[in-house]
PDB file of C-alpha atoms in Angstrom:
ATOM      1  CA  UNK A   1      18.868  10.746 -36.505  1.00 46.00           C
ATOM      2  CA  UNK A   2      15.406  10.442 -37.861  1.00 42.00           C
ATOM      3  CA  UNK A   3      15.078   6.655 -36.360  1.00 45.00           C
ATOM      4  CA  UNK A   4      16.395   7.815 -32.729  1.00 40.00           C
ATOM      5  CA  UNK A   5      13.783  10.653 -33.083  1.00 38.00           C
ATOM      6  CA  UNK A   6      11.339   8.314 -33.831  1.00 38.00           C
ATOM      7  CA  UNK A   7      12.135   5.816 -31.198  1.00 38.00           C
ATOM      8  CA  UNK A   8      12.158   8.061 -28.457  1.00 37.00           C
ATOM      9  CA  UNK A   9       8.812   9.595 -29.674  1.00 39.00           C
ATOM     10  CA  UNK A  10       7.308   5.941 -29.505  1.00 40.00           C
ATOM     11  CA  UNK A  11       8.659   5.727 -25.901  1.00 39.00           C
ATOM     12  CA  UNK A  12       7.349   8.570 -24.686  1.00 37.00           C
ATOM     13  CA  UNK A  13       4.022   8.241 -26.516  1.00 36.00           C
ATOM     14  CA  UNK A  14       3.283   4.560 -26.056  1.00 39.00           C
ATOM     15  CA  UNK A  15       5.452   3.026 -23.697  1.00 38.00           C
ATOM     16  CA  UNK A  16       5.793   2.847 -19.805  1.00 41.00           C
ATOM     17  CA  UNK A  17       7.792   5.305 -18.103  1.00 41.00           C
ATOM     18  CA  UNK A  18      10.168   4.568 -15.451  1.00 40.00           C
ATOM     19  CA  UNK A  19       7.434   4.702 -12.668  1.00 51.00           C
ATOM     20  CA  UNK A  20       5.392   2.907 -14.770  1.00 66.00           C
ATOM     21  CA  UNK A  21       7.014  -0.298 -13.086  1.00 87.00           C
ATOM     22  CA  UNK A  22       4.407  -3.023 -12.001  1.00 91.00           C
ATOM     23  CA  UNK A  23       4.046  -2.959  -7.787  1.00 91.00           C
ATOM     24  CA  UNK A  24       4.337  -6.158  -5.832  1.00 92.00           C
ATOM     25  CA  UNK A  25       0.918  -5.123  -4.271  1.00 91.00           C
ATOM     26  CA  UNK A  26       1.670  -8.330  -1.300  1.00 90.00           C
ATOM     27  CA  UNK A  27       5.081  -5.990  -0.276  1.00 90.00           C
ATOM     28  CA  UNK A  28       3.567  -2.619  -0.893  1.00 92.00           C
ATOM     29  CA  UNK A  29       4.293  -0.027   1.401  1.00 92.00           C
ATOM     30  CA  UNK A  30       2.525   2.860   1.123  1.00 92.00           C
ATOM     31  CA  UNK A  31      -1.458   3.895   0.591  1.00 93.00           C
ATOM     32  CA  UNK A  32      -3.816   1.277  -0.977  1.00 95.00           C
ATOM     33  CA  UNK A  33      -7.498   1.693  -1.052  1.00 95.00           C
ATOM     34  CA  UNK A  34      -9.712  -1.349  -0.919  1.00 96.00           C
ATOM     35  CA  UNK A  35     -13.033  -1.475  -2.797  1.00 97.00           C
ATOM     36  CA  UNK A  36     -15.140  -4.351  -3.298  1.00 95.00           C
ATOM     37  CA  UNK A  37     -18.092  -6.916  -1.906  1.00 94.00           C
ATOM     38  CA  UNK A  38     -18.370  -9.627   0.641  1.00 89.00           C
ATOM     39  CA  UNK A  39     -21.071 -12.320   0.321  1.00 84.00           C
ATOM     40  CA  UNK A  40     -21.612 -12.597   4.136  1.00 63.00           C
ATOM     41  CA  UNK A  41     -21.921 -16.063   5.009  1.00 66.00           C
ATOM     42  CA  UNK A  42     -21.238 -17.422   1.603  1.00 66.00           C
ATOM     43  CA  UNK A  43     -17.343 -15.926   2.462  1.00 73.00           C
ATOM     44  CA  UNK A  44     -17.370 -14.793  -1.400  1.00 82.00           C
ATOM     45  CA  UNK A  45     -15.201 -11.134  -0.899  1.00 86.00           C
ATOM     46  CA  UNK A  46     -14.259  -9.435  -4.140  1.00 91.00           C
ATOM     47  CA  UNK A  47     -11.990  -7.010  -3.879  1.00 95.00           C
ATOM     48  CA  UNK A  48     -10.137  -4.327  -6.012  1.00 97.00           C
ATOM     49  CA  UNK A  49      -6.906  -2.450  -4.578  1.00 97.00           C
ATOM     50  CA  UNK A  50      -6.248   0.896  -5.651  1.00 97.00           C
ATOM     51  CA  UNK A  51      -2.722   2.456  -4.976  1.00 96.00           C
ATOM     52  CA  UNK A  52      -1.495   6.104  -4.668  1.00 94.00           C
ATOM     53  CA  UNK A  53       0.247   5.864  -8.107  1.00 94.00           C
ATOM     54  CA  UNK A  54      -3.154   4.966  -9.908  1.00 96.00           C
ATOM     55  CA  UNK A  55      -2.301   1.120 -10.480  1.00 97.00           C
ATOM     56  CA  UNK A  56      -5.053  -0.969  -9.745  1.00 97.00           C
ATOM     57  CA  UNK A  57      -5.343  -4.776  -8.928  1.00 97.00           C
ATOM     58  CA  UNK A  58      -8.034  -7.742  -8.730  1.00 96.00           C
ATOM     59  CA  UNK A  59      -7.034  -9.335  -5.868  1.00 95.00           C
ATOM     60  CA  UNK A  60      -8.302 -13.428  -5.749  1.00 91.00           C
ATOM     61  CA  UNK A  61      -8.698 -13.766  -1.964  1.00 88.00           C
ATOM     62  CA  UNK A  62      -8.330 -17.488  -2.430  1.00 86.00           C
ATOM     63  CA  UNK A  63      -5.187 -18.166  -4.044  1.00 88.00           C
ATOM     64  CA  UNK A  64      -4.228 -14.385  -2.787  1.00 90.00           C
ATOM     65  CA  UNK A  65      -2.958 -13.396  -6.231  1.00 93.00           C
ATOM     66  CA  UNK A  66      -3.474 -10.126  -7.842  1.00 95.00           C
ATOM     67  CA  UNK A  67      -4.153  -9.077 -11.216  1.00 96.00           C
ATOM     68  CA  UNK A  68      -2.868  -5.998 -12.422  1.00 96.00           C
ATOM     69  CA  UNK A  69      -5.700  -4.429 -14.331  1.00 96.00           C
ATOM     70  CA  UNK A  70      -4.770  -0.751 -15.656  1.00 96.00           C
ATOM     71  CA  UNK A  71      -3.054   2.857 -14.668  1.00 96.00           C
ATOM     72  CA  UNK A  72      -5.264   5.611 -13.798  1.00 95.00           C
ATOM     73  CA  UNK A  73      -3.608   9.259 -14.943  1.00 94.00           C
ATOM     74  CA  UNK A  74      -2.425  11.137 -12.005  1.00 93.00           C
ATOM     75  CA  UNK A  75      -5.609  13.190 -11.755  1.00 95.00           C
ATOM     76  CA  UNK A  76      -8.007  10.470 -11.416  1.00 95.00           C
ATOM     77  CA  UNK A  77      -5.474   8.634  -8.953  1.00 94.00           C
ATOM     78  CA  UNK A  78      -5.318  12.360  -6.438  1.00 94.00           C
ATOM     79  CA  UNK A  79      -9.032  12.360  -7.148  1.00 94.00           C
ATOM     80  CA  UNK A  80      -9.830   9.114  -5.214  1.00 95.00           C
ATOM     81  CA  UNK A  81      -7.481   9.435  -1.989  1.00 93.00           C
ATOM     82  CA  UNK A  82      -8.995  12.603  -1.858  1.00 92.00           C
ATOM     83  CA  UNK A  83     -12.458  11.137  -1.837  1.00 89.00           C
ATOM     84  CA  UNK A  84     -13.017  11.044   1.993  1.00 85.00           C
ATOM     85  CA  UNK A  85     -10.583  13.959   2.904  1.00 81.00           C
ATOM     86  CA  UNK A  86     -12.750  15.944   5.244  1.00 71.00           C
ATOM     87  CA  UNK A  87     -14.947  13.288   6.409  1.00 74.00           C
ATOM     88  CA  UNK A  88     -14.893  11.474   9.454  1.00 65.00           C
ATOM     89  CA  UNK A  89     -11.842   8.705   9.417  1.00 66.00           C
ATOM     90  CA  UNK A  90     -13.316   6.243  11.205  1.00 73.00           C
ATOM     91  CA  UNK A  91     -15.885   3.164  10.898  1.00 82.00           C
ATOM     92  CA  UNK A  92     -19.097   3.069   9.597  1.00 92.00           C
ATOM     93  CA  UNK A  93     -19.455  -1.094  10.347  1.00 93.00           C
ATOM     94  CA  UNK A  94     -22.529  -2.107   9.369  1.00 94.00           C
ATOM     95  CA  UNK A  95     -21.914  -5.454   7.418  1.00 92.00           C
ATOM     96  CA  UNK A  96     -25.321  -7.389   6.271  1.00 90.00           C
ATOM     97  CA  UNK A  97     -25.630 -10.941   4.268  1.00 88.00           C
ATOM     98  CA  UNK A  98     -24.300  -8.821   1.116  1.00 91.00           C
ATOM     99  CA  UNK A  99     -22.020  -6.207   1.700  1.00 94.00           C
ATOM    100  CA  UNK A 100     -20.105  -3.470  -0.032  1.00 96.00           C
ATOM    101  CA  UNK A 101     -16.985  -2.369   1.316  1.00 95.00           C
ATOM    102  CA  UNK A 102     -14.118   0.975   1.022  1.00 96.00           C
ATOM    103  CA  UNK A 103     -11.089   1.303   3.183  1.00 94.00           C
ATOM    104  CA  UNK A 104      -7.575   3.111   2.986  1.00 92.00           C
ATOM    105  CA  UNK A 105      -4.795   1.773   4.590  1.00 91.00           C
ATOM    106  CA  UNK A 106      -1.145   3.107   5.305  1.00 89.00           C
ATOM    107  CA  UNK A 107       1.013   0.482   6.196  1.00 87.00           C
ATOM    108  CA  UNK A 108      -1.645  -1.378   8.361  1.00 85.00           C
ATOM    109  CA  UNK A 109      -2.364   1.408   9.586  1.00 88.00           C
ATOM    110  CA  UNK A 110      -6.589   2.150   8.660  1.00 87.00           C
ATOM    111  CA  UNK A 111      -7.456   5.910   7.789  1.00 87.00           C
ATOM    112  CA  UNK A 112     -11.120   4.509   7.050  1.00 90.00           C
ATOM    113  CA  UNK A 113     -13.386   1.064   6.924  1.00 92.00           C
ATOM    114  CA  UNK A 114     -16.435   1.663   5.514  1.00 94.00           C
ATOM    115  CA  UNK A 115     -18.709  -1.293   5.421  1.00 94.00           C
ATOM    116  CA  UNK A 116     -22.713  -1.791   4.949  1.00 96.00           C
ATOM    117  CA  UNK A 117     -25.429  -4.397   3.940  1.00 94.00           C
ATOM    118  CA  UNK A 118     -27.138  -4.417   6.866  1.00 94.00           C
ATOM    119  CA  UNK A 119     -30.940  -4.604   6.522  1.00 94.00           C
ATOM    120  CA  UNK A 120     -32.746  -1.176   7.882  1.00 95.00           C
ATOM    121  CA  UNK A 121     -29.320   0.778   8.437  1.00 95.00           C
ATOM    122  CA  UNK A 122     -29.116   3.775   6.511  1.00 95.00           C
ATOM    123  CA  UNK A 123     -25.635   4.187   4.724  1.00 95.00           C
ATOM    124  CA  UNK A 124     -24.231   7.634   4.885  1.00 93.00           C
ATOM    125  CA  UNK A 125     -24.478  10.059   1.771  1.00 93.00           C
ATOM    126  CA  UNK A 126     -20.834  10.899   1.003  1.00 91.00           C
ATOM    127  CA  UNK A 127     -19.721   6.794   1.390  1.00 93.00           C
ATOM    128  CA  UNK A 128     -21.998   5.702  -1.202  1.00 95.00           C
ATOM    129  CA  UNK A 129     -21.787   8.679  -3.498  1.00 94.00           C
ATOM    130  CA  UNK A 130     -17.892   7.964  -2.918  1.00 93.00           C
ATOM    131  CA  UNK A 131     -18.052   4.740  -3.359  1.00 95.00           C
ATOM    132  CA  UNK A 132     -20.050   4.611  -6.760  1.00 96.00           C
ATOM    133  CA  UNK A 133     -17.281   6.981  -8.218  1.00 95.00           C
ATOM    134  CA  UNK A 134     -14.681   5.379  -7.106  1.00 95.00           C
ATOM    135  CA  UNK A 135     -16.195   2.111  -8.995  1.00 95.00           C
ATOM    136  CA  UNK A 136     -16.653   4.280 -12.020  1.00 95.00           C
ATOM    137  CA  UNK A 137     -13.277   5.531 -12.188  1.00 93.00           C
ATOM    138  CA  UNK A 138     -11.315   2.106 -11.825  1.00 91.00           C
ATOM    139  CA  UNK A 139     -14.073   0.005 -14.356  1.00 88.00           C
TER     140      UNK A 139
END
């Protein structure tokens, strides 16, 4: 009795849960959010996908593999699809020779593309204050 009790402590304690299960991120379906930098005309994009359930993933656009990195708690996971709630879902498309870029997708379907770099376009507040958070939260 002592062992099963221990075993199922360890379980719960330490190992992944049910849900826990690794996504296919190229067959998703569902809410991803896409964080990361393009190097213009170089064509060097970095990118980092976030999805609802907290995993997160480096995706390597070249051999268009992906990495899973780590599992954010449910709290920090709400926290960033909630990051834009309430501001305009739209573009802000202002790409320059070095970009940064943050967009949420359903299905194909974009809530959001935020992207700037542009030289003499100011980027709006809540994007980059969003954005920097975001970056903090998945490093």
């Amino acid at each position: 009795m002592l062992i099963i009790c221990f075993i199922l402590f360890n379980n719960i304690s330490f190992g992944k849960s049910g849900n826990d299960k690794i996504v296919d991120v190229k067959n998703y379906k569902g809410t991803k959010i896409t964080i990361g930098t393009d190097g213009g005309v170089s064509k060097r994009r970095d990118e980092t996908v976030v999805l609802r359930s907290g995993q997160i993933f480096y995706h390597n656009i070249e051999n268009n593999e992906y990495k899973y990195l780590k599992t954010l708690a449910g709290k920090d996971a709400r926290r960033i699809f909630s990051m834009f709630d309430g501001a305009a879902k739209s573009s802000f498309n202002h790409p320059g020779t070095s970009s940064s870029f943050i967009e949420q997708d359903h299905n194909g379907s974009i809530s959001y593309y935020y992207i700037w770099g542009e030289s003499g376009v100011e980027v709006p507040e809540y994007i980059l204050t969003g954005y920097t958070e975001i970056l903090k939260m998945i490093k």
